[in-house]
Amino acid sequence: MSVPLPQGGIGIANLPNQKHKIVAKKGAHFTVMVVGESGLGKTTLINTLFSTELSAPKDYTRRHVKQLDKLTEVEILKAELEEKGFRVKLTVIDTPGFGDYVNNRDSWAPIVDFIDDQHELYMRQEQQPQRENKIDLRVHACLFFIRPTGHTLKPLDIEIMKRLGTRVNLIPVIAKADTLTQGDLLKFKTRIREVIRVQGIRIYQPPIEPDDEAAAEHARALADAMPFSIIGSTEDVETPDHRVVKGRKYLWGVAEVENEAHCDFRKLRALLIRTHMLDLISTTEELHYENYRQQQMETRKPGDSKPKRVDNPKFKEEEEALRKRFTEQVKAEEARFRQWEQHLIAERDRLNKDLETAHSAIKQLEAELDGLQAGYGRGSQRR
Ligand SMILES: Nc1nc2c(ncn2[C@@H]2O[C@H](COP(=O)(O)OP(=O)(O)OP(=O)(O)O)[C@@H](O)[C@H]2O)c(=O)[nH]1
Ligand SMILES: [Mg+2]
């Protein structure tokens, strides 16, 4: 079920360096994961990717994977892409959304564990004598969905993004971009970028090629657009000017998936499956997997078979403390917010009262005026 890639392809034809040429020879495994709160359109985006580019739904396989002792049930979709004889085995991992509250912490922790587990699994296979045909589900790109509040990142987002960013190529996306106006979307983006910077969250940076001006330009444009705004839809709808496009139809018009004036879907797709697939793969190998391996080497005693997060009580303690501190922070923030809300309500009530007083004063004046006019009318009649 190979699907030729139209327009531009994966860009294998002019690979920048020798290493990429080696990857190209072997063919690549590329794994993308979507993560985020429930109902933000993760599954829809995957289906949109497949329906706009990759293949008809019948061409890919879906597999439910229930992880033992884990709360996460991930869905794994596979498809194969081909360009000029270069094959990519694409795997997309759809995770169920976690809740939007601290108490739901346990429902997203398995997602972080899942990423570690894949590194662990790969590392163990590397240590085996027979190293052919390794199972490799190491995640090369993790799309993190942000709720389109128009406000800012939530403490929970920050916490999760921090953890993901040190493990995987993290690509933040703003979900359901059609629910914000372009102006609000831009402000939202700027604010999120600021929070990412201030909080030291690591996100994927498209590398700037020093000796390829066009590629550098493209990379800069991608970096500037982050976090990518997304509209997901597999529906064909007709625009007011009679084009049929993938989009979402509203009374005011159509939000178009592939229109760059509406959202960054095209940029995200280009980054993933055209221009930066190989970079995502090699940074995963060289940076994230290598980090994991090193960390495990340092902390694991010889003969230990399990990764440290299961074994090491000190690590658990630290994590527990961190979680507690985080929960406290969120609670404090919420208390502050509630106080502020109370204050607003009181202020509103006060203003309403003022308004009422003003209203009755006006009413009274009107009544007096009526009285005067009536009196004047009678007076003039008498004359
Ligand atoms: N307005 C708008 N709605 C969207 C968009 N993408 C998805 N939706 C809608 O949002 C709802 C949830 O979409 P899903 O794709 O199931 O969300 P999910 O993130 O996979 O949800 P979970 O699997 O529960 O975590 C559906 O009704 C979608 O039609 C979008 O870009 N804009
Ligand atoms: Mg889903």
Tab-separated table of C-alpha atoms and ligand atoms in Angstrom:
chain	number	residue	atom	x	y	z
A	1	MET	CA	0.000	0.000	0.000
A	2	SER	CA	2.558	2.529	-1.114
A	3	VAL	CA	1.313	5.987	-1.804
A	4	PRO	CA	3.271	8.348	-3.990
A	5	LEU	CA	3.733	11.773	-2.441
A	6	PRO	CA	2.678	14.661	-4.635
A	7	GLN	CA	4.244	18.133	-4.641
A	8	GLY	CA	7.739	18.318	-3.278
A	9	GLY	CA	7.785	14.857	-1.787
A	10	ILE	CA	9.931	14.066	1.171
A	11	GLY	CA	12.866	15.961	-0.242
A	12	ILE	CA	15.148	12.958	-0.225
A	13	ALA	CA	16.492	13.838	-3.649
A	14	ASN	CA	18.836	16.480	-2.268
A	15	LEU	CA	19.845	15.198	1.072
A	16	PRO	CA	22.251	17.443	2.940
A	17	ASN	CA	24.708	14.937	4.281
A	18	GLN	CA	26.113	11.479	4.198
A	19	LYS	CA	24.194	10.251	7.187
A	20	HIS	CA	20.920	11.117	5.587
A	21	LYS	CA	21.986	9.242	2.507
A	22	ILE	CA	22.480	6.163	4.619
A	23	VAL	CA	19.045	6.596	6.165
A	24	ALA	CA	17.637	7.030	2.680
A	25	LYS	CA	19.152	3.766	1.524
A	26	LYS	CA	17.663	1.769	4.358
A	27	GLY	CA	14.301	3.436	4.187
A	28	ALA	CA	12.929	5.115	7.269
A	29	HIS	CA	10.583	4.386	10.086
A	30	PHE	CA	8.863	7.534	11.173
A	31	THR	CA	6.627	7.712	14.233
A	32	VAL	CA	4.396	10.615	15.176
A	33	MET	CA	2.382	10.845	18.358
A	34	VAL	CA	-0.490	13.144	19.248
A	35	VAL	CA	-1.032	14.203	22.844
A	36	GLY	CA	-3.421	16.569	24.583
A	37	GLU	CA	-6.595	17.106	26.504
A	38	SER	CA	-9.718	15.293	25.542
A	39	GLY	CA	-11.738	16.555	22.612
A	40	LEU	CA	-9.175	18.889	21.070
A	41	GLY	CA	-9.235	17.205	17.686
A	42	LYS	CA	-6.235	14.859	17.871
A	43	THR	CA	-7.944	11.984	16.100
A	44	THR	CA	-9.485	14.402	13.616
A	45	LEU	CA	-6.058	15.832	12.744
A	46	ILE	CA	-4.647	12.376	12.089
A	47	ASN	CA	-7.585	11.551	9.857
A	48	THR	CA	-7.165	14.913	8.131
A	49	LEU	CA	-3.487	14.167	7.445
A	50	PHE	CA	-4.439	10.824	5.987
A	51	SER	CA	-7.335	12.160	3.978
A	52	THR	CA	-5.477	15.140	2.503
A	53	GLU	CA	-2.258	13.434	1.646
A	54	LEU	CA	-1.393	10.015	2.724
A	55	SER	CA	-4.010	7.558	1.666
A	56	ALA	CA	-7.628	6.548	1.803
A	57	PRO	CA	-8.615	5.070	5.147
A	58	LYS	CA	-8.651	1.551	3.710
A	59	ASP	CA	-4.944	1.832	3.037
A	60	TYR	CA	-3.801	1.944	6.567
A	61	THR	CA	-4.051	-0.361	9.505
A	62	ARG	CA	-5.333	0.490	12.931
A	63	ARG	CA	-4.397	-1.378	15.995
A	64	HIS	CA	-5.573	-0.905	19.539
A	65	VAL	CA	-2.846	-1.454	22.049
A	66	LYS	CA	-3.878	-1.841	25.599
A	67	GLN	CA	-0.778	-1.528	27.702
A	68	LEU	CA	-0.702	-3.822	30.658
A	69	ASP	CA	-0.883	-2.058	34.021
A	70	LYS	CA	-1.307	1.215	32.176
A	71	LEU	CA	-4.288	3.457	31.831
A	72	THR	CA	-3.432	4.468	28.330
A	73	GLU	CA	-4.950	2.768	25.415
A	74	VAL	CA	-3.182	3.990	22.359
A	75	GLU	CA	-4.216	3.481	18.802
A	76	ILE	CA	-1.499	2.781	16.282
A	77	LEU	CA	-1.983	3.591	12.625
A	78	LYS	CA	0.463	2.568	9.972
A	79	ALA	CA	0.909	3.573	6.376
A	80	GLU	CA	3.678	3.484	3.845
A	81	LEU	CA	4.868	6.410	1.777
A	82	GLU	CA	7.133	6.266	-1.190
A	83	GLU	CA	9.019	8.803	-3.216
A	84	LYS	CA	11.525	7.980	-5.932
A	85	GLY	CA	12.106	4.567	-4.506
A	86	PHE	CA	12.569	5.886	-0.983
A	87	ARG	CA	10.188	4.259	1.437
A	88	VAL	CA	8.901	5.594	4.699
A	89	LYS	CA	7.014	3.450	7.101
A	90	LEU	CA	4.815	5.931	8.874
A	91	THR	CA	3.337	5.144	12.259
A	92	VAL	CA	0.912	7.453	13.994
A	93	ILE	CA	0.127	6.955	17.646
A	94	ASP	CA	-3.187	8.359	18.751
A	95	THR	CA	-3.509	8.727	22.495
A	96	PRO	CA	-6.746	9.249	24.398
A	97	GLY	CA	-7.057	12.777	25.768
A	98	PHE	CA	-6.394	13.378	29.403
A	99	GLY	CA	-8.601	15.505	31.590
A	100	ASP	CA	-8.020	19.161	32.144
A	101	TYR	CA	-7.497	18.997	35.862
A	102	VAL	CA	-4.634	18.210	38.217
A	103	ASN	CA	-6.390	15.180	39.623
A	104	ASN	CA	-6.139	13.678	36.210
A	105	ARG	CA	-2.395	13.737	36.427
A	106	ASP	CA	-2.342	9.971	36.349
A	107	SER	CA	-4.070	9.888	33.031
A	108	TRP	CA	-1.237	11.638	31.232
A	109	ALA	CA	1.745	10.147	33.078
A	110	PRO	CA	1.432	6.929	31.046
A	111	ILE	CA	1.938	8.951	27.901
A	112	VAL	CA	5.291	10.141	29.169
A	113	ASP	CA	6.046	6.586	30.261
A	114	PHE	CA	5.106	5.305	26.833
A	115	ILE	CA	7.846	7.410	25.262
A	116	ASP	CA	10.407	6.185	27.794
A	117	ASP	CA	9.242	2.616	27.318
A	118	GLN	CA	9.968	2.760	23.606
A	119	HIS	CA	13.496	3.965	24.297
A	120	GLU	CA	13.887	1.231	26.869
A	121	LEU	CA	12.599	-1.429	24.516
A	122	TYR	CA	14.939	-0.302	21.771
A	123	MET	CA	17.908	-0.156	24.102
A	124	ARG	CA	17.334	-3.693	25.287
A	125	GLN	CA	17.119	-4.947	21.734
A	126	GLU	CA	20.400	-3.225	20.966
A	127	GLN	CA	21.985	-5.188	23.781
A	128	GLN	CA	20.840	-8.500	22.358
A	129	PRO	CA	23.100	-10.603	20.143
A	130	GLN	CA	20.591	-10.712	17.299
A	131	ARG	CA	19.927	-7.152	16.393
A	132	GLU	CA	18.059	-7.527	13.134
A	133	ASN	CA	14.419	-6.509	12.833
A	134	LYS	CA	14.188	-4.475	15.967
A	135	ILE	CA	10.773	-3.321	17.039
A	136	ASP	CA	11.075	0.425	17.022
A	137	LEU	CA	8.291	2.676	18.200
A	138	ARG	CA	10.500	5.487	19.388
A	139	VAL	CA	8.528	8.676	18.889
A	140	HIS	CA	10.154	11.110	16.447
A	141	ALA	CA	7.626	13.895	16.731
A	142	CYS	CA	5.110	14.558	19.460
A	143	LEU	CA	2.304	16.967	18.622
A	144	PHE	CA	1.026	18.627	21.762
A	145	PHE	CA	-2.473	20.066	21.441
A	146	ILE	CA	-3.222	23.356	23.157
A	147	ARG	CA	-6.811	24.347	23.909
A	148	PRO	CA	-7.740	27.501	21.955
A	149	THR	CA	-8.642	29.579	25.005
A	150	GLY	CA	-7.067	32.733	23.570
A	151	HIS	CA	-5.641	33.230	27.042
A	152	THR	CA	-2.374	31.441	27.789
A	153	LEU	CA	-0.874	28.049	28.615
A	154	LYS	CA	-2.299	26.337	31.652
A	155	PRO	CA	-0.025	25.154	34.477
A	156	LEU	CA	-0.873	21.590	33.530
A	157	ASP	CA	0.169	22.203	29.908
A	158	ILE	CA	3.435	23.681	31.098
A	159	GLU	CA	4.117	20.720	33.346
A	160	ILE	CA	3.435	18.151	30.654
A	161	MET	CA	5.286	20.061	27.943
A	162	LYS	CA	8.343	20.324	30.160
A	163	ARG	CA	8.404	16.600	30.632
A	164	LEU	CA	7.790	15.825	26.994
A	165	GLY	CA	10.300	18.366	25.702
A	166	THR	CA	13.237	16.663	27.383
A	167	ARG	CA	12.287	13.284	25.945
A	168	VAL	CA	11.052	13.861	22.452
A	169	ASN	CA	10.839	16.376	19.592
A	170	LEU	CA	7.932	18.394	20.909
A	171	ILE	CA	5.799	20.304	18.431
A	172	PRO	CA	3.083	22.400	20.080
A	173	VAL	CA	-0.083	23.048	18.075
A	174	ILE	CA	-3.093	25.252	18.743
A	175	ALA	CA	-6.187	23.132	18.322
A	176	LYS	CA	-9.374	24.261	16.545
A	177	ALA	CA	-7.910	27.472	15.180
A	178	ASP	CA	-11.270	28.226	13.544
A	179	THR	CA	-12.688	29.077	16.965
A	180	LEU	CA	-10.420	32.132	17.335
A	181	THR	CA	-10.290	35.276	15.212
A	182	GLN	CA	-7.017	35.844	13.337
A	183	GLY	CA	-6.158	38.705	15.688
A	184	ASP	CA	-6.782	36.650	18.816
A	185	LEU	CA	-4.883	33.741	17.317
A	186	LEU	CA	-1.795	35.879	16.756
A	187	LYS	CA	-1.917	37.266	20.280
A	188	PHE	CA	-2.403	33.766	21.653
A	189	LYS	CA	0.594	32.489	19.688
A	190	THR	CA	2.804	35.282	20.936
A	191	ARG	CA	1.799	34.643	24.518
A	192	ILE	CA	2.400	30.917	24.231
A	193	ARG	CA	5.825	31.489	22.697
A	194	GLU	CA	6.636	33.792	25.583
A	195	VAL	CA	5.559	31.207	28.179
A	196	ILE	CA	7.588	28.524	26.393
A	197	ARG	CA	10.634	30.784	26.521
A	198	VAL	CA	10.208	31.891	30.126
A	199	GLN	CA	9.462	28.385	31.391
A	200	GLY	CA	12.403	26.924	29.500
A	201	ILE	CA	10.227	24.399	27.692
A	202	ARG	CA	12.166	22.618	24.973
A	203	ILE	CA	10.377	22.488	21.673
A	204	TYR	CA	11.574	21.229	18.321
A	205	GLN	CA	13.567	23.819	16.396
A	206	PRO	CA	13.868	23.333	12.652
A	207	PRO	CA	17.626	23.619	12.049
A	208	ILE	CA	18.833	26.515	9.920
A	209	GLU	CA	21.031	25.156	7.117
A	210	PRO	CA	23.939	27.602	6.826
A	211	ASP	CA	24.633	27.043	3.136
A	212	ASP	CA	21.163	26.653	1.723
A	213	GLU	CA	19.376	29.992	1.796
A	214	ALA	CA	16.022	28.633	0.556
A	215	ALA	CA	15.987	25.870	3.158
A	216	ALA	CA	17.047	28.311	5.871
A	217	GLU	CA	14.232	30.633	4.867
A	218	HIS	CA	11.741	27.776	5.059
A	219	ALA	CA	13.060	26.713	8.480
A	220	ARG	CA	12.770	30.268	9.781
A	221	ALA	CA	9.195	30.540	8.492
A	222	LEU	CA	8.342	27.287	10.273
A	223	ALA	CA	9.955	28.423	13.514
A	224	ASP	CA	8.106	31.754	13.331
A	225	ALA	CA	4.764	30.016	12.873
A	226	MET	CA	5.100	27.872	15.989
A	227	PRO	CA	2.932	26.881	17.748
A	228	PHE	CA	1.180	25.826	14.548
A	229	SER	CA	-2.515	26.609	14.435
A	230	ILE	CA	-4.591	23.696	13.241
A	231	ILE	CA	-7.983	23.167	11.682
A	232	GLY	CA	-8.921	19.529	11.336
A	233	SER	CA	-11.643	18.154	9.091
A	234	THR	CA	-12.086	15.306	6.673
A	235	GLU	CA	-15.241	16.832	5.209
A	236	ASP	CA	-15.367	18.260	1.709
A	237	VAL	CA	-17.279	21.532	1.827
A	238	GLU	CA	-18.032	24.199	-0.740
A	239	THR	CA	-16.684	27.712	-0.250
A	240	PRO	CA	-18.773	30.805	-1.140
A	241	ASP	CA	-16.638	31.100	-4.303
A	242	HIS	CA	-17.497	27.500	-5.224
A	243	ARG	CA	-14.287	25.670	-4.475
A	244	VAL	CA	-14.577	22.288	-2.813
A	245	VAL	CA	-12.104	22.023	0.029
A	246	LYS	CA	-11.452	20.156	3.238
A	247	GLY	CA	-12.884	22.411	5.870
A	248	ARG	CA	-15.539	23.329	8.377
A	249	LYS	CA	-18.622	25.177	7.219
A	250	TYR	CA	-20.088	28.019	9.227
A	251	LEU	CA	-22.753	30.627	8.655
A	252	TRP	CA	-19.993	33.165	8.051
A	253	GLY	CA	-18.125	30.993	5.592
A	254	VAL	CA	-15.682	28.109	5.493
A	255	ALA	CA	-12.648	27.498	7.680
A	256	GLU	CA	-10.246	25.844	5.258
A	257	VAL	CA	-7.771	23.229	6.408
A	258	GLU	CA	-5.276	23.863	3.611
A	259	ASN	CA	-5.568	27.635	3.441
A	260	GLU	CA	-2.484	29.293	4.927
A	261	ALA	CA	-4.515	32.379	5.762
A	262	HIS	CA	-6.744	30.238	7.980
A	263	CYS	CA	-4.271	27.950	9.744
A	264	ASP	CA	-0.809	26.369	9.662
A	265	PHE	CA	-1.875	22.850	8.706
A	266	ARG	CA	0.177	22.938	5.504
A	267	LYS	CA	3.276	24.080	7.371
A	268	LEU	CA	2.914	21.304	9.898
A	269	ARG	CA	2.366	18.713	7.197
A	270	ALA	CA	5.362	19.962	5.202
A	271	LEU	CA	7.571	19.844	8.268
A	272	LEU	CA	6.489	16.338	9.191
A	273	ILE	CA	6.407	14.507	5.931
A	274	ARG	CA	8.464	16.593	3.545
A	275	THR	CA	11.207	18.774	4.812
A	276	HIS	CA	12.085	17.746	8.348
A	277	MET	CA	11.265	14.071	8.660
A	278	LEU	CA	14.900	13.051	8.514
A	279	ASP	CA	15.983	15.708	10.959
A	280	LEU	CA	13.268	14.583	13.375
A	281	ILE	CA	14.527	11.030	13.049
A	282	SER	CA	18.179	11.876	13.531
A	283	THR	CA	17.612	14.224	16.488
A	284	THR	CA	15.577	11.495	18.135
A	285	GLU	CA	18.463	9.053	17.667
A	286	GLU	CA	21.270	11.400	18.527
A	287	LEU	CA	19.708	13.535	21.201
A	288	HIS	CA	16.675	12.024	22.873
A	289	TYR	CA	17.494	8.343	22.651
A	290	GLU	CA	21.116	9.038	23.490
A	291	ASN	CA	20.039	11.073	26.554
A	292	TYR	CA	17.845	8.254	27.733
A	293	ARG	CA	20.580	5.692	27.228
A	294	GLN	CA	23.172	7.772	29.058
A	295	GLN	CA	20.850	8.438	31.954
A	296	GLN	CA	20.056	4.764	32.332
A	297	MET	CA	23.738	3.822	32.106
A	298	GLU	CA	24.597	6.233	34.875
A	299	THR	CA	21.861	5.256	37.262
A	300	ARG	CA	21.409	1.568	36.616
A	301	LYS	CA	23.579	-0.939	38.380
A	302	PRO	CA	25.024	-3.777	36.332
A	303	GLY	CA	22.506	-6.583	36.142
A	304	ASP	CA	19.557	-4.283	36.695
A	305	SER	CA	16.946	-4.994	34.143
A	306	LYS	CA	14.478	-2.272	34.893
A	307	PRO	CA	14.664	1.418	34.161
A	308	LYS	CA	15.310	3.668	37.077
A	309	ARG	CA	11.899	5.232	37.381
A	310	VAL	CA	10.506	1.918	38.594
A	311	ASP	CA	13.429	0.988	40.801
A	312	ASN	CA	14.688	4.103	42.380
A	313	PRO	CA	12.695	5.193	45.446
A	314	LYS	CA	14.583	8.470	45.607
A	315	PHE	CA	13.451	9.347	42.117
A	316	LYS	CA	9.888	8.476	43.116
A	317	GLU	CA	10.145	10.701	46.168
A	318	GLU	CA	11.410	13.585	44.098
A	319	GLU	CA	8.629	13.113	41.640
A	320	GLU	CA	6.077	12.957	44.404
A	321	ALA	CA	7.440	16.179	45.917
A	322	LEU	CA	7.363	17.866	42.545
A	323	ARG	CA	3.814	16.768	41.949
A	324	LYS	CA	2.770	18.047	45.343
A	325	ARG	CA	4.433	21.389	44.795
A	326	PHE	CA	2.828	21.649	41.421
A	327	THR	CA	-0.632	20.845	42.760
A	328	GLU	CA	-0.173	23.430	45.484
A	329	GLN	CA	0.842	26.009	42.938
A	330	VAL	CA	-2.196	25.304	40.835
A	331	LYS	CA	-4.433	25.498	43.890
A	332	ALA	CA	-2.936	28.830	44.888
A	333	GLU	CA	-3.365	30.101	41.371
A	334	GLU	CA	-6.965	28.953	41.382
A	335	ALA	CA	-7.640	30.583	44.723
A	336	ARG	CA	-6.208	33.802	43.379
A	337	PHE	CA	-8.362	33.465	40.304
A	338	ARG	CA	-11.470	32.800	42.352
A	339	GLN	CA	-10.746	35.832	44.537
A	340	TRP	CA	-10.380	37.919	41.459
A	341	GLU	CA	-13.635	36.500	40.101
A	342	GLN	CA	-15.379	37.309	43.403
A	343	HIS	CA	-14.017	40.790	43.185
A	344	LEU	CA	-15.366	41.120	39.654
A	345	ILE	CA	-18.778	39.867	40.727
A	346	ALA	CA	-18.881	42.329	43.642
A	347	GLU	CA	-17.819	45.110	41.312
A	348	ARG	CA	-20.491	44.113	38.815
A	349	ASP	CA	-23.137	44.075	41.555
A	350	ARG	CA	-22.031	47.483	42.739
A	351	LEU	CA	-22.199	48.869	39.213
A	352	ASN	CA	-25.612	47.283	38.724
A	353	LYS	CA	-26.813	48.957	41.924
A	354	ASP	CA	-25.446	52.296	40.749
A	355	LEU	CA	-27.184	51.733	37.461
A	356	GLU	CA	-30.432	50.959	39.249
A	357	THR	CA	-30.149	54.089	41.391
A	358	ALA	CA	-29.419	56.134	38.300
A	359	HIS	CA	-32.362	54.506	36.545
A	360	SER	CA	-34.811	55.298	39.323
A	361	ALA	CA	-33.457	58.842	39.506
A	362	ILE	CA	-34.103	59.169	35.785
A	363	LYS	CA	-37.544	57.616	36.173
A	364	GLN	CA	-38.337	60.083	38.928
A	365	LEU	CA	-37.071	63.024	36.871
A	366	GLU	CA	-39.127	61.797	33.917
A	367	ALA	CA	-42.187	61.558	36.115
A	368	GLU	CA	-41.563	65.076	37.378
A	369	LEU	CA	-41.087	66.278	33.828
A	370	ASP	CA	-44.344	64.596	32.790
A	371	GLY	CA	-46.024	66.258	35.722
A	372	LEU	CA	-44.635	69.649	34.749
A	373	GLN	CA	-45.598	69.182	31.100
A	374	ALA	CA	-49.091	68.122	32.065
A	375	GLY	CA	-49.318	71.157	34.312
A	376	TYR	CA	-48.001	73.396	31.540
A	377	GLY	CA	-50.490	71.800	29.069
A	378	ARG	CA	-53.405	72.484	31.374
A	379	GLY	CA	-52.090	75.982	31.968
A	380	SER	CA	-51.848	76.761	28.261
A	381	GLN	CA	-55.295	75.290	27.590
A	382	ARG	CA	-56.750	77.514	30.198
A	383	ARG	CA	-55.326	80.519	28.467
B	1	LIG	N1	-14.178	23.700	15.459
B	1	LIG	C1	-13.376	22.652	15.321
B	1	LIG	N2	-13.753	21.457	15.783
B	1	LIG	C2	-12.923	20.396	15.630
B	1	LIG	C3	-11.660	20.532	15.010
B	1	LIG	N3	-11.066	19.309	15.003
B	1	LIG	C4	-11.922	18.472	15.606
B	1	LIG	N4	-13.041	19.096	15.982
B	1	LIG	C5	-14.211	18.516	16.651
B	1	LIG	O1	-13.891	18.292	18.013
B	1	LIG	C6	-14.495	17.088	18.476
B	1	LIG	C7	-13.461	16.172	19.079
B	1	LIG	O2	-12.569	15.739	18.087
B	1	LIG	P1	-11.636	14.472	18.255
B	1	LIG	O3	-10.754	14.417	17.055
B	1	LIG	O4	-12.410	13.279	18.598
B	1	LIG	O5	-10.783	14.907	19.540
B	1	LIG	P2	-9.669	14.058	20.317
B	1	LIG	O6	-8.654	15.028	20.726
B	1	LIG	O7	-9.232	12.892	19.505
B	1	LIG	O8	-10.487	13.582	21.583
B	1	LIG	P3	-10.118	12.375	22.587
B	1	LIG	O9	-9.819	11.174	21.743
B	1	LIG	O10	-11.313	12.245	23.447
B	1	LIG	O11	-8.939	12.838	23.367
B	1	LIG	C8	-15.212	16.509	17.269
B	1	LIG	O12	-16.562	16.878	17.338
B	1	LIG	C9	-14.552	17.166	16.095
B	1	LIG	O13	-15.414	17.277	14.964
B	1	LIG	C10	-11.285	21.830	14.524
B	1	LIG	O14	-10.201	22.061	13.968
B	1	LIG	N5	-12.172	22.837	14.705
B	2	MG	MG	-9.183	10.850	19.935
